[in-house]
Amino acid sequence: MAEVVIVRSMAAAGGVAADAIEQLVRRNPRAVLGLATGSTPLSTWTALAARNLDLAQVRGFALDEYVGLPAGHPQSYRSVITREVVEPLGLNPELVRVPADSGPLETAGDDYESAITDAGGVDLQILGIGRTGHIGFNEPGSSFASLTRIKTLTQQTRLDNTRFFDSPEQVPMHCITQGLGTILRARHLVLLAFGAAKARALAGAVEGPLTASLPGSAIQLHPRVTVIVDEAAGSDLVHADYYRYAWNNRLEWERI
Ligand code: PGA
């Protein structure tokens, strides 16, 4: 079962996620992080940046990327990762990969899988969840065995991401994303969610039936998952009281 941590604020959630990353990097300065974009991970990056850790040897793999944006577009996930993660955290940009950042698009999925494998796999994967229940850009119907590949975004996701563009039409229709199978190979999944708009998808992912119709439910197949939510995003969780009780009574030696 996922460890579910219900906190009061995004900042508190970012602190808990940053604890997990800090513990990992102190054990292994060359750790491999799975990086997410969007609003959700921002408090994690902020909390981590404030700790002034030496992250220069950390390697990173972004979850996903739009297909069809011109190189250097400010909303390409390469640009977003550079701006919001690489620069504030002091990562080495040469050690951070984004899907389809080199070579032809046709083989970009396989190339990315090979690069992750060659790096020894992802140690800790940061995840958000979309209102459609997607993790990465694995929209409903994605196979639990899927690997990095091109996908078509749902209209809901394009609409949700319109806030980063000038108009809905400018949001790309296609993306390349790590698959659910790729994500499940990471050694530790840390999924964050904030706000009431995420409550249904989050509860489905943590407690609902395992179904490709709610791709986030794939986390139930993983042996080590930490879910960090605010009260609003956790408001549909049936077992919220138990999660609070378990977290408040965790044993001293338990790592998140
Ligand atoms: P958000 O997106 O962090 O911008 O809410 C999360 C997601 O769609 O995975």
mmCIF file of C-alpha atoms and ligand atoms in Angstrom:
data_model
loop_
_atom_site.group_PDB
_atom_site.id
_atom_site.type_symbol
_atom_site.label_atom_id
_atom_site.label_comp_id
_atom_site.label_asym_id
_atom_site.label_seq_id
_atom_site.Cartn_x
_atom_site.Cartn_y
_atom_site.Cartn_z
ATOM 1 C CA MET A 1 0.000 0.000 0.000
ATOM 2 C CA ALA A 2 1.137 3.508 -0.652
ATOM 3 C CA GLU A 3 2.224 5.556 2.329
ATOM 4 C CA VAL A 4 -0.149 8.517 2.279
ATOM 5 C CA VAL A 5 0.917 11.749 3.965
ATOM 6 C CA ILE A 6 -1.767 14.407 4.378
ATOM 7 C CA VAL A 7 -0.321 17.845 5.082
ATOM 8 C CA ARG A 8 -1.698 21.348 5.555
ATOM 9 C CA SER A 9 0.030 23.154 2.743
ATOM 10 C CA MET A 10 1.937 22.810 -0.485
ATOM 11 C CA ALA A 11 5.019 24.083 1.297
ATOM 12 C CA ALA A 12 4.761 21.312 3.895
ATOM 13 C CA ALA A 13 4.347 18.739 1.132
ATOM 14 C CA GLY A 14 7.392 20.087 -0.656
ATOM 15 C CA GLY A 15 9.345 19.717 2.575
ATOM 16 C CA VAL A 16 8.386 16.047 2.938
ATOM 17 C CA ALA A 17 9.307 15.301 -0.694
ATOM 18 C CA ALA A 18 12.558 17.229 -0.329
ATOM 19 C CA ASP A 19 13.388 15.116 2.770
ATOM 20 C CA ALA A 20 13.131 11.985 0.647
ATOM 21 C CA ILE A 21 15.369 13.450 -2.067
ATOM 22 C CA GLU A 22 17.879 14.747 0.467
ATOM 23 C CA GLN A 23 18.141 11.351 2.185
ATOM 24 C CA LEU A 24 18.686 9.707 -1.184
ATOM 25 C CA VAL A 25 21.346 12.136 -2.388
ATOM 26 C CA ARG A 26 23.222 12.000 0.915
ATOM 27 C CA ARG A 27 23.408 8.211 0.473
ATOM 28 C CA ASN A 28 24.294 8.471 -3.215
ATOM 29 C CA PRO A 29 25.467 11.796 -4.680
ATOM 30 C CA ARG A 30 25.051 10.332 -8.196
ATOM 31 C CA ALA A 31 21.416 9.349 -7.604
ATOM 32 C CA VAL A 32 19.011 9.338 -10.536
ATOM 33 C CA LEU A 33 15.935 11.521 -10.109
ATOM 34 C CA GLY A 34 12.757 11.303 -12.157
ATOM 35 C CA LEU A 35 11.715 14.919 -12.747
ATOM 36 C CA ALA A 36 8.170 16.175 -13.213
ATOM 37 C CA THR A 37 6.930 19.487 -14.579
ATOM 38 C CA GLY A 38 3.642 21.337 -13.989
ATOM 39 C CA SER A 39 2.612 23.249 -10.882
ATOM 40 C CA THR A 40 2.636 20.281 -8.533
ATOM 41 C CA PRO A 41 6.384 19.740 -7.984
ATOM 42 C CA LEU A 42 7.248 23.431 -7.561
ATOM 43 C CA SER A 43 7.134 23.384 -3.762
ATOM 44 C CA THR A 44 9.459 20.375 -3.789
ATOM 45 C CA TRP A 45 12.039 22.195 -5.908
ATOM 46 C CA THR A 46 11.720 25.296 -3.714
ATOM 47 C CA ALA A 47 12.228 23.303 -0.515
ATOM 48 C CA LEU A 48 15.167 21.432 -2.013
ATOM 49 C CA ALA A 49 16.853 24.575 -3.351
ATOM 50 C CA ALA A 50 16.701 26.127 0.131
ATOM 51 C CA ARG A 51 18.820 23.283 1.525
ATOM 52 C CA ASN A 52 21.874 24.205 -0.535
ATOM 53 C CA LEU A 53 22.820 20.586 -1.188
ATOM 54 C CA ASP A 54 25.490 19.768 -3.714
ATOM 55 C CA LEU A 55 23.427 18.187 -6.492
ATOM 56 C CA ALA A 56 25.997 18.639 -9.257
ATOM 57 C CA GLN A 57 26.415 14.902 -9.788
ATOM 58 C CA VAL A 58 22.730 14.019 -9.661
ATOM 59 C CA ARG A 59 21.337 12.654 -12.900
ATOM 60 C CA GLY A 60 17.807 13.445 -14.043
ATOM 61 C CA PHE A 61 15.208 12.137 -16.449
ATOM 62 C CA ALA A 62 12.090 14.159 -17.188
ATOM 63 C CA LEU A 63 8.818 12.283 -17.359
ATOM 64 C CA ASP A 64 7.543 13.757 -20.581
ATOM 65 C CA GLU A 65 7.786 16.401 -23.280
ATOM 66 C CA TYR A 66 5.461 18.063 -25.765
ATOM 67 C CA VAL A 67 5.872 17.128 -29.399
ATOM 68 C CA GLY A 68 5.645 19.896 -31.984
ATOM 69 C CA LEU A 69 6.911 22.943 -30.082
ATOM 70 C CA PRO A 70 9.873 24.733 -31.642
ATOM 71 C CA ALA A 71 13.221 24.115 -29.924
ATOM 72 C CA GLY A 72 13.719 26.551 -27.075
ATOM 73 C CA HIS A 73 9.984 27.306 -26.688
ATOM 74 C CA PRO A 74 9.548 28.574 -23.116
ATOM 75 C CA GLN A 75 6.822 25.992 -22.429
ATOM 76 C CA SER A 76 8.748 23.021 -23.791
ATOM 77 C CA TYR A 77 9.492 20.776 -20.861
ATOM 78 C CA ARG A 78 13.206 21.067 -21.646
ATOM 79 C CA SER A 79 12.892 24.821 -21.027
ATOM 80 C CA VAL A 80 10.690 24.325 -17.973
ATOM 81 C CA ILE A 81 13.060 21.767 -16.437
ATOM 82 C CA THR A 82 16.036 24.058 -17.095
ATOM 83 C CA ARG A 83 14.282 27.066 -15.539
ATOM 84 C CA GLU A 84 12.523 25.415 -12.617
ATOM 85 C CA VAL A 85 14.788 22.512 -11.712
ATOM 86 C CA VAL A 86 18.285 22.552 -13.236
ATOM 87 C CA GLU A 87 19.136 26.182 -12.515
ATOM 88 C CA PRO A 88 17.640 26.617 -9.018
ATOM 89 C CA LEU A 89 18.968 23.259 -7.813
ATOM 90 C CA GLY A 90 22.387 23.550 -9.414
ATOM 91 C CA LEU A 91 22.096 20.364 -11.462
ATOM 92 C CA ASN A 92 24.523 19.757 -14.294
ATOM 93 C CA PRO A 93 22.430 20.304 -17.466
ATOM 94 C CA GLU A 94 24.461 17.659 -19.272
ATOM 95 C CA LEU A 95 23.238 15.055 -16.801
ATOM 96 C CA VAL A 96 19.560 15.870 -17.302
ATOM 97 C CA ARG A 97 17.627 14.230 -20.128
ATOM 98 C CA VAL A 98 14.200 15.024 -21.523
ATOM 99 C CA PRO A 99 12.424 12.596 -23.909
ATOM 100 C CA ALA A 100 13.210 13.216 -27.596
ATOM 101 C CA ASP A 101 15.998 15.664 -26.759
ATOM 102 C CA SER A 102 18.255 14.041 -29.339
ATOM 103 C CA GLY A 103 17.906 11.847 -32.404
ATOM 104 C CA PRO A 104 14.844 11.130 -34.535
ATOM 105 C CA LEU A 105 11.383 11.125 -33.000
ATOM 106 C CA GLU A 106 10.669 7.638 -34.368
ATOM 107 C CA THR A 107 13.280 6.046 -32.096
ATOM 108 C CA ALA A 108 13.128 8.570 -29.258
ATOM 109 C CA GLY A 109 11.096 6.264 -26.993
ATOM 110 C CA ASP A 110 13.521 3.347 -27.275
ATOM 111 C CA ASP A 111 16.502 5.683 -26.959
ATOM 112 C CA TYR A 112 15.094 7.145 -23.744
ATOM 113 C CA GLU A 113 14.440 3.720 -22.255
ATOM 114 C CA SER A 114 18.049 2.721 -23.046
ATOM 115 C CA ALA A 115 19.380 5.916 -21.480
ATOM 116 C CA ILE A 116 17.435 5.265 -18.265
ATOM 117 C CA THR A 117 18.652 1.673 -18.161
ATOM 118 C CA ASP A 118 22.263 2.737 -18.823
ATOM 119 C CA ALA A 119 22.032 5.185 -15.906
ATOM 120 C CA GLY A 120 21.055 2.274 -13.642
ATOM 121 C CA GLY A 121 17.355 3.163 -13.463
ATOM 122 C CA VAL A 122 15.520 5.956 -11.676
ATOM 123 C CA ASP A 123 15.990 5.973 -7.901
ATOM 124 C CA LEU A 124 13.177 8.378 -7.015
ATOM 125 C CA GLN A 125 10.443 9.516 -9.358
ATOM 126 C CA ILE A 126 8.480 12.678 -8.576
ATOM 127 C CA LEU A 127 4.936 12.511 -9.962
ATOM 128 C CA GLY A 128 1.918 14.766 -10.243
ATOM 129 C CA ILE A 129 -1.492 13.499 -11.276
ATOM 130 C CA GLY A 130 -3.800 15.049 -13.842
ATOM 131 C CA ARG A 131 -7.535 15.427 -13.478
ATOM 132 C CA THR A 132 -7.882 12.621 -16.032
ATOM 133 C CA GLY A 133 -5.881 10.421 -13.669
ATOM 134 C CA HIS A 134 -2.795 10.576 -15.857
ATOM 135 C CA ILE A 135 0.713 10.252 -14.458
ATOM 136 C CA GLY A 136 3.328 11.538 -16.839
ATOM 137 C CA PHE A 137 1.207 12.042 -19.934
ATOM 138 C CA ASN A 138 -0.229 8.522 -19.754
ATOM 139 C CA GLU A 139 -3.841 9.319 -20.473
ATOM 140 C CA PRO A 140 -6.738 6.924 -19.683
ATOM 141 C CA GLY A 141 -6.356 3.648 -21.538
ATOM 142 C CA SER A 142 -2.570 3.571 -21.237
ATOM 143 C CA SER A 143 -1.215 0.076 -20.703
ATOM 144 C CA PHE A 144 0.333 -0.657 -17.334
ATOM 145 C CA ALA A 145 3.218 -2.168 -19.333
ATOM 146 C CA SER A 146 3.705 0.867 -21.595
ATOM 147 C CA LEU A 147 7.171 2.308 -22.167
ATOM 148 C CA THR A 148 8.282 5.733 -23.423
ATOM 149 C CA ARG A 149 6.295 6.568 -26.549
ATOM 150 C CA ILE A 150 4.325 9.206 -28.425
ATOM 151 C CA LYS A 151 0.791 9.857 -27.135
ATOM 152 C CA THR A 152 -2.130 12.112 -28.023
ATOM 153 C CA LEU A 153 -3.194 14.416 -25.193
ATOM 154 C CA THR A 154 -6.828 14.449 -24.110
ATOM 155 C CA GLN A 155 -8.775 17.655 -24.624
ATOM 156 C CA GLN A 156 -9.099 17.911 -20.827
ATOM 157 C CA THR A 157 -5.320 17.903 -20.395
ATOM 158 C CA ARG A 158 -4.863 20.438 -23.194
ATOM 159 C CA LEU A 159 -7.470 22.625 -21.519
ATOM 160 C CA ASP A 160 -5.803 22.210 -18.106
ATOM 161 C CA ASN A 161 -2.462 23.244 -19.602
ATOM 162 C CA THR A 162 -3.847 26.216 -21.520
ATOM 163 C CA ARG A 163 -2.855 28.393 -18.559
ATOM 164 C CA PHE A 164 0.759 28.074 -19.667
ATOM 165 C CA PHE A 165 -0.019 29.239 -23.222
ATOM 166 C CA ASP A 166 -1.837 32.166 -24.854
ATOM 167 C CA SER A 167 -4.721 30.057 -26.191
ATOM 168 C CA PRO A 168 -5.992 26.449 -26.094
ATOM 169 C CA GLU A 169 -4.982 25.866 -29.736
ATOM 170 C CA GLN A 170 -1.363 26.536 -28.872
ATOM 171 C CA VAL A 171 -1.191 23.575 -26.487
ATOM 172 C CA PRO A 172 0.382 20.741 -28.469
ATOM 173 C CA MET A 173 -1.815 17.780 -29.326
ATOM 174 C CA HIS A 174 0.991 15.253 -28.984
ATOM 175 C CA CYS A 175 3.594 14.383 -26.422
ATOM 176 C CA ILE A 176 6.241 11.825 -25.659
ATOM 177 C CA THR A 177 5.996 10.318 -22.208
ATOM 178 C CA GLN A 178 7.574 7.671 -20.065
ATOM 179 C CA GLY A 179 5.116 4.786 -19.956
ATOM 180 C CA LEU A 180 3.439 3.394 -16.864
ATOM 181 C CA GLY A 181 5.805 0.438 -17.166
ATOM 182 C CA THR A 182 8.752 2.852 -17.195
ATOM 183 C CA ILE A 183 7.469 4.689 -14.138
ATOM 184 C CA LEU A 184 6.866 1.443 -12.253
ATOM 185 C CA ARG A 185 10.552 0.522 -12.677
ATOM 186 C CA ALA A 186 11.665 3.507 -10.586
ATOM 187 C CA ARG A 187 12.695 2.400 -7.107
ATOM 188 C CA HIS A 188 10.607 4.930 -5.186
ATOM 189 C CA LEU A 189 7.566 6.845 -6.422
ATOM 190 C CA VAL A 190 6.649 10.139 -4.753
ATOM 191 C CA LEU A 191 3.282 11.370 -5.969
ATOM 192 C CA LEU A 192 2.036 14.821 -4.963
ATOM 193 C CA ALA A 193 -1.398 16.360 -5.441
ATOM 194 C CA PHE A 194 -2.948 19.642 -4.342
ATOM 195 C CA GLY A 195 -6.420 21.120 -4.502
ATOM 196 C CA ALA A 196 -9.956 19.796 -4.732
ATOM 197 C CA ALA A 197 -9.779 19.416 -8.522
ATOM 198 C CA LYS A 198 -7.396 16.492 -7.993
ATOM 199 C CA ALA A 199 -9.369 14.761 -5.205
ATOM 200 C CA ARG A 200 -11.240 12.273 -7.382
ATOM 201 C CA ALA A 201 -8.265 11.222 -9.475
ATOM 202 C CA LEU A 202 -6.076 10.962 -6.381
ATOM 203 C CA ALA A 203 -8.548 8.768 -4.494
ATOM 204 C CA GLY A 204 -8.937 6.598 -7.576
ATOM 205 C CA ALA A 205 -5.185 6.211 -7.865
ATOM 206 C CA VAL A 206 -4.694 5.291 -4.198
ATOM 207 C CA GLU A 207 -7.867 3.378 -3.363
ATOM 208 C CA GLY A 208 -9.800 2.733 -6.539
ATOM 209 C CA PRO A 209 -9.746 -0.396 -8.635
ATOM 210 C CA LEU A 210 -6.636 -1.047 -10.655
ATOM 211 C CA THR A 211 -7.670 0.147 -14.086
ATOM 212 C CA ALA A 212 -6.066 1.560 -17.202
ATOM 213 C CA SER A 213 -9.006 3.972 -17.227
ATOM 214 C CA LEU A 214 -7.316 5.690 -14.299
ATOM 215 C CA PRO A 215 -3.610 5.357 -15.122
ATOM 216 C CA GLY A 216 -2.510 6.651 -11.710
ATOM 217 C CA SER A 217 -3.935 3.486 -10.155
ATOM 218 C CA ALA A 218 -0.803 1.769 -11.508
ATOM 219 C CA ILE A 219 0.968 3.027 -8.371
ATOM 220 C CA GLN A 220 -0.843 0.274 -6.463
ATOM 221 C CA LEU A 221 1.431 -2.213 -8.258
ATOM 222 C CA HIS A 222 4.564 -0.576 -6.860
ATOM 223 C CA PRO A 223 6.167 -1.715 -3.589
ATOM 224 C CA ARG A 224 7.371 1.736 -2.508
ATOM 225 C CA VAL A 225 5.110 4.713 -3.022
ATOM 226 C CA THR A 226 4.774 7.892 -0.989
ATOM 227 C CA VAL A 227 1.694 9.988 -1.738
ATOM 228 C CA ILE A 228 1.798 13.532 -0.349
ATOM 229 C CA VAL A 229 -1.390 15.594 -0.525
ATOM 230 C CA ASP A 230 -3.030 18.622 0.999
ATOM 231 C CA GLU A 231 -6.396 18.282 2.746
ATOM 232 C CA ALA A 232 -8.335 19.255 -0.384
ATOM 233 C CA ALA A 233 -6.665 16.749 -2.689
ATOM 234 C CA GLY A 234 -7.059 14.081 0.007
ATOM 235 C CA SER A 235 -10.720 14.857 0.665
ATOM 236 C CA ASP A 236 -12.088 11.817 -1.228
ATOM 237 C CA LEU A 237 -9.796 9.309 0.476
ATOM 238 C CA VAL A 238 -11.910 6.765 2.358
ATOM 239 C CA HIS A 239 -9.070 5.740 4.662
ATOM 240 C CA ALA A 240 -7.724 9.223 5.409
ATOM 241 C CA ASP A 241 -7.973 8.707 9.180
ATOM 242 C CA TYR A 242 -5.876 5.582 8.982
ATOM 243 C CA TYR A 243 -3.235 7.320 6.839
ATOM 244 C CA ARG A 244 -2.960 10.137 9.373
ATOM 245 C CA TYR A 245 -2.755 7.644 12.250
ATOM 246 C CA ALA A 246 -0.068 5.605 10.481
ATOM 247 C CA TRP A 247 2.005 8.712 9.622
ATOM 248 C CA ASN A 248 1.723 10.171 13.123
ATOM 249 C CA ASN A 249 2.803 6.863 14.640
ATOM 250 C CA ARG A 250 5.550 5.936 12.191
ATOM 251 C CA LEU A 251 8.583 4.317 13.700
ATOM 252 C CA GLU A 252 11.767 6.272 14.201
ATOM 253 C CA TRP A 253 13.755 4.290 11.624
ATOM 254 C CA GLU A 254 11.108 4.398 8.927
ATOM 255 C CA ARG A 255 12.256 6.306 5.882
ATOM 256 C CA ILE A 256 9.720 7.925 3.666
HETATM 257 P P1 PGA B 1 -0.166 20.119 -12.561
HETATM 258 O O1 PGA B 1 -0.250 18.868 -13.521
HETATM 259 O O2 PGA B 1 0.989 19.850 -11.677
HETATM 260 O O3 PGA B 1 0.135 21.279 -13.453
HETATM 261 O O4 PGA B 1 -1.447 20.187 -11.864
HETATM 262 C C1 PGA B 1 -0.062 17.591 -13.025
HETATM 263 C C2 PGA B 1 -0.245 16.626 -14.154
HETATM 264 O O5 PGA B 1 -1.028 16.927 -15.066
HETATM 265 O O6 PGA B 1 0.384 15.569 -14.124
#
